[in-house]
Amino acid sequence: MCGIVGAVAEREVRDILLEGLKRLEYRGYDSAGLALITTDATTSDTRINTVKTVGKVNKLVTATTKAKASGRIGIAHTRWATHGKPSVANAHPHRSGDDIALVHNGIIENYESLRTLLKKQGYRFDTDTDTEAIAHLIHHYREGNKHSLLSAVKKAIKLLEGAYGLCVIDNNEPDKLVVARSGSPLVIGVGIGENFVASDPLALGQVTDRFIYLEEGDIAQVERESVNIWHKGKKVKREITTVAHQNNDSDKGRYEHFMLKEIYEQPKVIKDTLDGRISKTSVLEQAFGIEAPGLFDKVTSVQIVACGTSSHAGLVAKYWIESIAKVPCQVDIASDYRYRDIIVLPGTLFITISQSGETADTLAALRYAKKLGYVATLAICNVATSSLVRESDINMLTMAGQEIGVASTKAFTTQLTILLVLAIVLGRRTGLKPAAETKLVKELHKLPSIIEKALGLKKQIKTISKQFSDKHHSLFLGRGIQYPVAKEGALKLKEISYIHAEAYPAGELKHGPLALVDNKMPVVAVAPNNDLLGKLKANLSEVSARGGKLYVFADESINFASEKRLKVINVPSCSEVLAPIVFTVPLQLLSYYVAITKGTDVDHPRNLAKSVTVE
Ligand code: M6R
């Protein structure tokens, strides 16, 4: 998704901006640009110098060097097209006249009416973007030089409907960045005699570890020596937070792709996620904060809201929460949740799950939910400083480390790990016996080593992946708690290999999708050793009878035998409760190797972004 970087300093800021954009590259983008206020060495006159390119940030680096762009104040942006195709014209920064340049994250919903209004005032539009209207609006409110940039921005944003994170420069005030946040995250990086702005603190890891997180509705004026913030017309003070580890793990090490590296990190990050949260025999629930136990005491039902892979984690958790804690659990897709009539039962805990903690739909659902009378809001998230965590009552952080591959892998399995811990915590209050808790906790301790073994399937999976490369469609089957695992497997395959993959509960086959099965259709099934195995086998026979080619990931203890048109891949044996996490790993490897065979851009699949900060 789009990324913003801004800087004002005594020194040259061009390379700071470019490095910031590189650090945001993993989020997905299609074009990039920067604007610097350059001072003429002889006359001391200033002018805004803009450079924009389509494609990767490296292209912008080359173009910026070629243009000899330099300056001590500037703004930069990576764009992920929403209004208008990826092109140099549509890339940010956007200009109004010679003096205003601005970068924007988010979507302005009323941009068409603003354009009409501004055209009547004589403004010409050169791009298809919603952002250009903001630049002209600010220019309009400057009324020549009658009003300051800050007051023009304050006036302009009153007219904006939708979401924005803005950073603006003005050649008439060549020492200021003016920023505004509403629905799209922005932080100010605090330096010594220099200050910075970014949509994600990660972008500024090379220059500072001190950040001010702007709140919804904040406007700030950032100068070399000062940061002033206003909220609802009043000047406010915001705390400076020190954020360690501003490293973007940008080293793939011995791996060809971040996705593969992240798949292989799973034993470690699952262990990190469990560290300090479980003892040898029980869950240490104080690890989730002082208020957490008191809030958990009140919970009699659960509502989970998330998007994409994170929503699949929620679907798995529903089974655990209902079977271990005996607490009813409902799961909604965040983008739909706030557009339906919600009936909140007393004692309902509202849970969001998100890797980034900045997903616009999930954040909007949280904000909506806060008005509905839930007992508390809990964020399960991978980014401690994210908006989701900061706006929730309590949080349970996954310790996956930064996930760069657009296809989520280690974030998912750590989400599942923490959700299983949560089911135990809730279960304690609803009759889960200490012995049963100990049994589950002992299973959790085994998880990293079982995942390690599952990674050993790589070679076998690599071989069978070749059989998928000429396919256009595939089916993924699972029963019960494994159905969301099949959904996750299908999502991974379609995301990075572009093969259409559909997941079905295996029992639903005969109600429609069986019509799709012929000898060209690969059918992938997950078969753990549980009570539904007999029924699953019957469903698989329905596929075999129609000539479908089956790939069955089966618990090795079942001794499922391969046959003609039925390939069994033995997965390390594990308990039923761990199976959703363990069986996810071979499906990740399958999608990875199919994508490799097809030669797609695994870490940056087409049309997708890592962090979806627009609705
Ligand atoms: O950061 P989040 O977990 O909130 O992101 C939600 C989805 O956008 C994300 O899981 C997406 O589906 C992944 N690309 C899946 O691999």
CSV table of N, CA and C and ligand atoms in Angstrom, one decimal, residues 259 306-312 353-360 362-363 380-383 388 403 405-409 411-412 415 488 491-492 495-496 605 608-612, ligand 1:
chain,number,residue,atom,x,y,z
A,259,MET,N,9.4,-14.9,1.4
A,259,MET,CA,8.3,-15.8,1.8
A,259,MET,C,8.9,-17.1,2.3
A,306,ALA,N,-11.7,-9.8,11.1
A,306,ALA,CA,-10.3,-9.7,10.5
A,306,ALA,C,-10.5,-9.8,9.0
A,307,CYS,N,-9.4,-9.7,8.3
A,307,CYS,CA,-9.4,-9.8,6.8
A,307,CYS,C,-8.4,-10.9,6.3
A,308,GLY,N,-8.7,-11.4,5.2
A,308,GLY,CA,-7.7,-12.3,4.5
A,308,GLY,C,-7.3,-13.4,5.4
A,309,THR,N,-5.9,-13.6,5.3
A,309,THR,CA,-5.3,-14.7,6.1
A,309,THR,C,-5.7,-14.6,7.6
A,310,SER,N,-5.7,-13.4,8.1
A,310,SER,CA,-6.0,-13.2,9.5
A,310,SER,C,-7.5,-13.7,9.8
A,311,SER,N,-8.4,-13.6,8.9
A,311,SER,CA,-9.7,-14.0,9.1
A,311,SER,C,-9.8,-15.6,9.1
A,312,HIS,N,-8.8,-16.2,8.4
A,312,HIS,CA,-8.8,-17.7,8.4
A,312,HIS,C,-8.3,-18.1,9.8
A,353,ILE,N,-8.0,-9.5,14.6
A,353,ILE,CA,-6.7,-10.2,14.3
A,353,ILE,C,-6.1,-9.5,13.0
A,354,SER,N,-4.8,-9.1,13.2
A,354,SER,CA,-4.2,-8.5,12.0
A,354,SER,C,-2.7,-8.6,12.2
A,355,GLN,N,-2.0,-8.9,11.1
A,355,GLN,CA,-0.5,-8.9,11.1
A,355,GLN,C,-0.1,-7.5,11.3
A,356,SER,N,-0.5,-6.6,10.4
A,356,SER,CA,0.0,-5.2,10.3
A,356,SER,C,-0.6,-4.3,11.4
A,357,GLY,N,-1.8,-4.5,11.8
A,357,GLY,CA,-2.5,-3.6,12.7
A,357,GLY,C,-2.9,-2.3,12.1
A,358,GLU,N,-2.8,-2.2,10.7
A,358,GLU,CA,-3.1,-1.0,10.0
A,358,GLU,C,-4.1,-1.2,9.0
A,359,THR,N,-4.7,-2.4,8.9
A,359,THR,CA,-5.6,-2.8,7.8
A,359,THR,C,-6.9,-1.9,8.0
A,360,ALA,N,-7.2,-1.1,7.0
A,360,ALA,CA,-8.3,-0.1,7.1
A,360,ALA,C,-9.6,-0.7,7.5
A,362,THR,N,-10.2,-3.5,9.1
A,362,THR,CA,-10.2,-4.1,10.5
A,362,THR,C,-10.2,-2.9,11.5
A,363,LEU,N,-9.5,-1.9,11.2
A,363,LEU,CA,-9.5,-0.7,12.1
A,363,LEU,C,-10.8,0.0,12.1
A,380,ILE,N,-5.2,-8.9,18.4
A,380,ILE,CA,-4.1,-10.0,18.2
A,380,ILE,C,-3.3,-9.5,17.0
A,381,CYS,N,-2.1,-9.1,17.3
A,381,CYS,CA,-1.4,-8.3,16.2
A,381,CYS,C,0.1,-8.5,16.3
A,382,ASN,N,0.7,-8.3,15.2
A,382,ASN,CA,2.2,-8.5,15.1
A,382,ASN,C,3.0,-7.2,15.3
A,383,VAL,N,2.3,-6.1,15.3
A,383,VAL,CA,3.0,-4.8,15.4
A,383,VAL,C,2.6,-4.0,16.6
A,388,LEU,N,-4.1,-0.5,15.6
A,388,LEU,CA,-5.0,-1.5,16.1
A,388,LEU,C,-4.7,-1.7,17.6
A,403,GLU,N,7.1,-9.3,8.8
A,403,GLU,CA,6.8,-10.1,7.7
A,403,GLU,C,6.8,-9.3,6.4
A,405,GLY,N,7.2,-10.7,2.9
A,405,GLY,CA,6.5,-11.3,1.8
A,405,GLY,C,5.0,-10.9,1.9
A,406,VAL,N,4.4,-10.6,0.7
A,406,VAL,CA,3.0,-10.2,0.7
A,406,VAL,C,2.1,-11.3,1.2
A,407,ALA,N,2.5,-12.5,0.8
A,407,ALA,CA,1.7,-13.7,1.2
A,407,ALA,C,2.1,-14.0,2.7
A,408,SER,N,1.1,-13.9,3.5
A,408,SER,CA,1.3,-14.1,5.0
A,408,SER,C,1.5,-15.5,5.3
A,409,THR,N,2.6,-15.8,6.1
A,409,THR,CA,2.9,-17.2,6.5
A,409,THR,C,3.1,-17.3,8.0
A,411,ALA,N,3.0,-15.0,10.1
A,411,ALA,CA,2.1,-14.2,10.9
A,411,ALA,C,0.9,-15.1,11.2
A,412,PHE,N,0.4,-15.9,10.2
A,412,PHE,CA,-0.7,-16.8,10.4
A,412,PHE,C,-0.5,-17.8,11.5
A,415,GLN,N,-0.4,-16.3,14.8
A,415,GLN,CA,-1.8,-15.9,15.2
A,415,GLN,C,-2.5,-17.1,15.8
A,488,GLU,N,-7.0,-21.2,3.6
A,488,GLU,CA,-5.7,-20.5,3.7
A,488,GLU,C,-4.8,-21.1,2.6
A,491,LEU,N,-5.9,-19.7,-0.7
A,491,LEU,CA,-5.6,-18.2,-0.8
A,491,LEU,C,-4.1,-18.1,-1.1
A,492,LYS,N,-3.2,-18.9,-0.5
A,492,LYS,CA,-1.8,-18.8,-0.8
A,492,LYS,C,-1.5,-19.1,-2.2
A,495,GLU,N,-2.9,-16.3,-4.6
A,495,GLU,CA,-2.1,-15.1,-4.4
A,495,GLU,C,-0.8,-15.0,-5.1
A,496,ILE,N,0.0,-16.1,-5.0
A,496,ILE,CA,1.3,-16.0,-5.6
A,496,ILE,C,1.5,-16.8,-6.9
A,605,PRO,N,3.4,-10.2,-5.3
A,605,PRO,CA,2.4,-10.7,-6.3
A,605,PRO,C,1.7,-9.5,-6.9
A,608,LEU,N,-1.3,-6.8,-5.6
A,608,LEU,CA,-1.5,-6.9,-4.1
A,608,LEU,C,-0.6,-6.0,-3.4
A,609,ALA,N,-0.9,-5.7,-2.1
A,609,ALA,CA,-0.1,-4.9,-1.3
A,609,ALA,C,0.0,-5.6,0.1
A,610,LYS,N,1.1,-5.3,0.8
A,610,LYS,CA,1.3,-6.0,2.1
A,610,LYS,C,0.3,-5.5,3.1
A,611,SER,N,0.2,-4.2,3.1
A,611,SER,CA,-0.7,-3.6,4.2
A,611,SER,C,-1.8,-2.8,3.5
A,612,VAL,N,-3.0,-3.2,3.7
A,612,VAL,CA,-4.1,-2.6,2.9
A,612,VAL,C,-4.8,-1.5,3.8
B,1,M6R,O1,-2.3,-7.1,8.2
B,1,M6R,P1,-3.5,-7.9,8.2
B,1,M6R,O2,-3.4,-9.2,8.8
B,1,M6R,O3,-4.7,-7.2,8.8
B,1,M6R,O4,-3.9,-8.2,6.6
B,1,M6R,C1,-5.0,-8.8,6.3
B,1,M6R,C2,-4.9,-9.3,4.8
B,1,M6R,O5,-4.8,-8.2,4.0
B,1,M6R,C3,-3.8,-10.3,4.6
B,1,M6R,O6,-3.9,-11.3,5.5
B,1,M6R,C4,-3.8,-10.8,3.2
B,1,M6R,O7,-4.9,-11.6,3.0
B,1,M6R,C5,-2.5,-11.5,2.9
B,1,M6R,N1,-1.9,-11.1,1.7
B,1,M6R,C6,-2.7,-13.0,2.8
B,1,M6R,O8,-1.5,-13.7,2.4
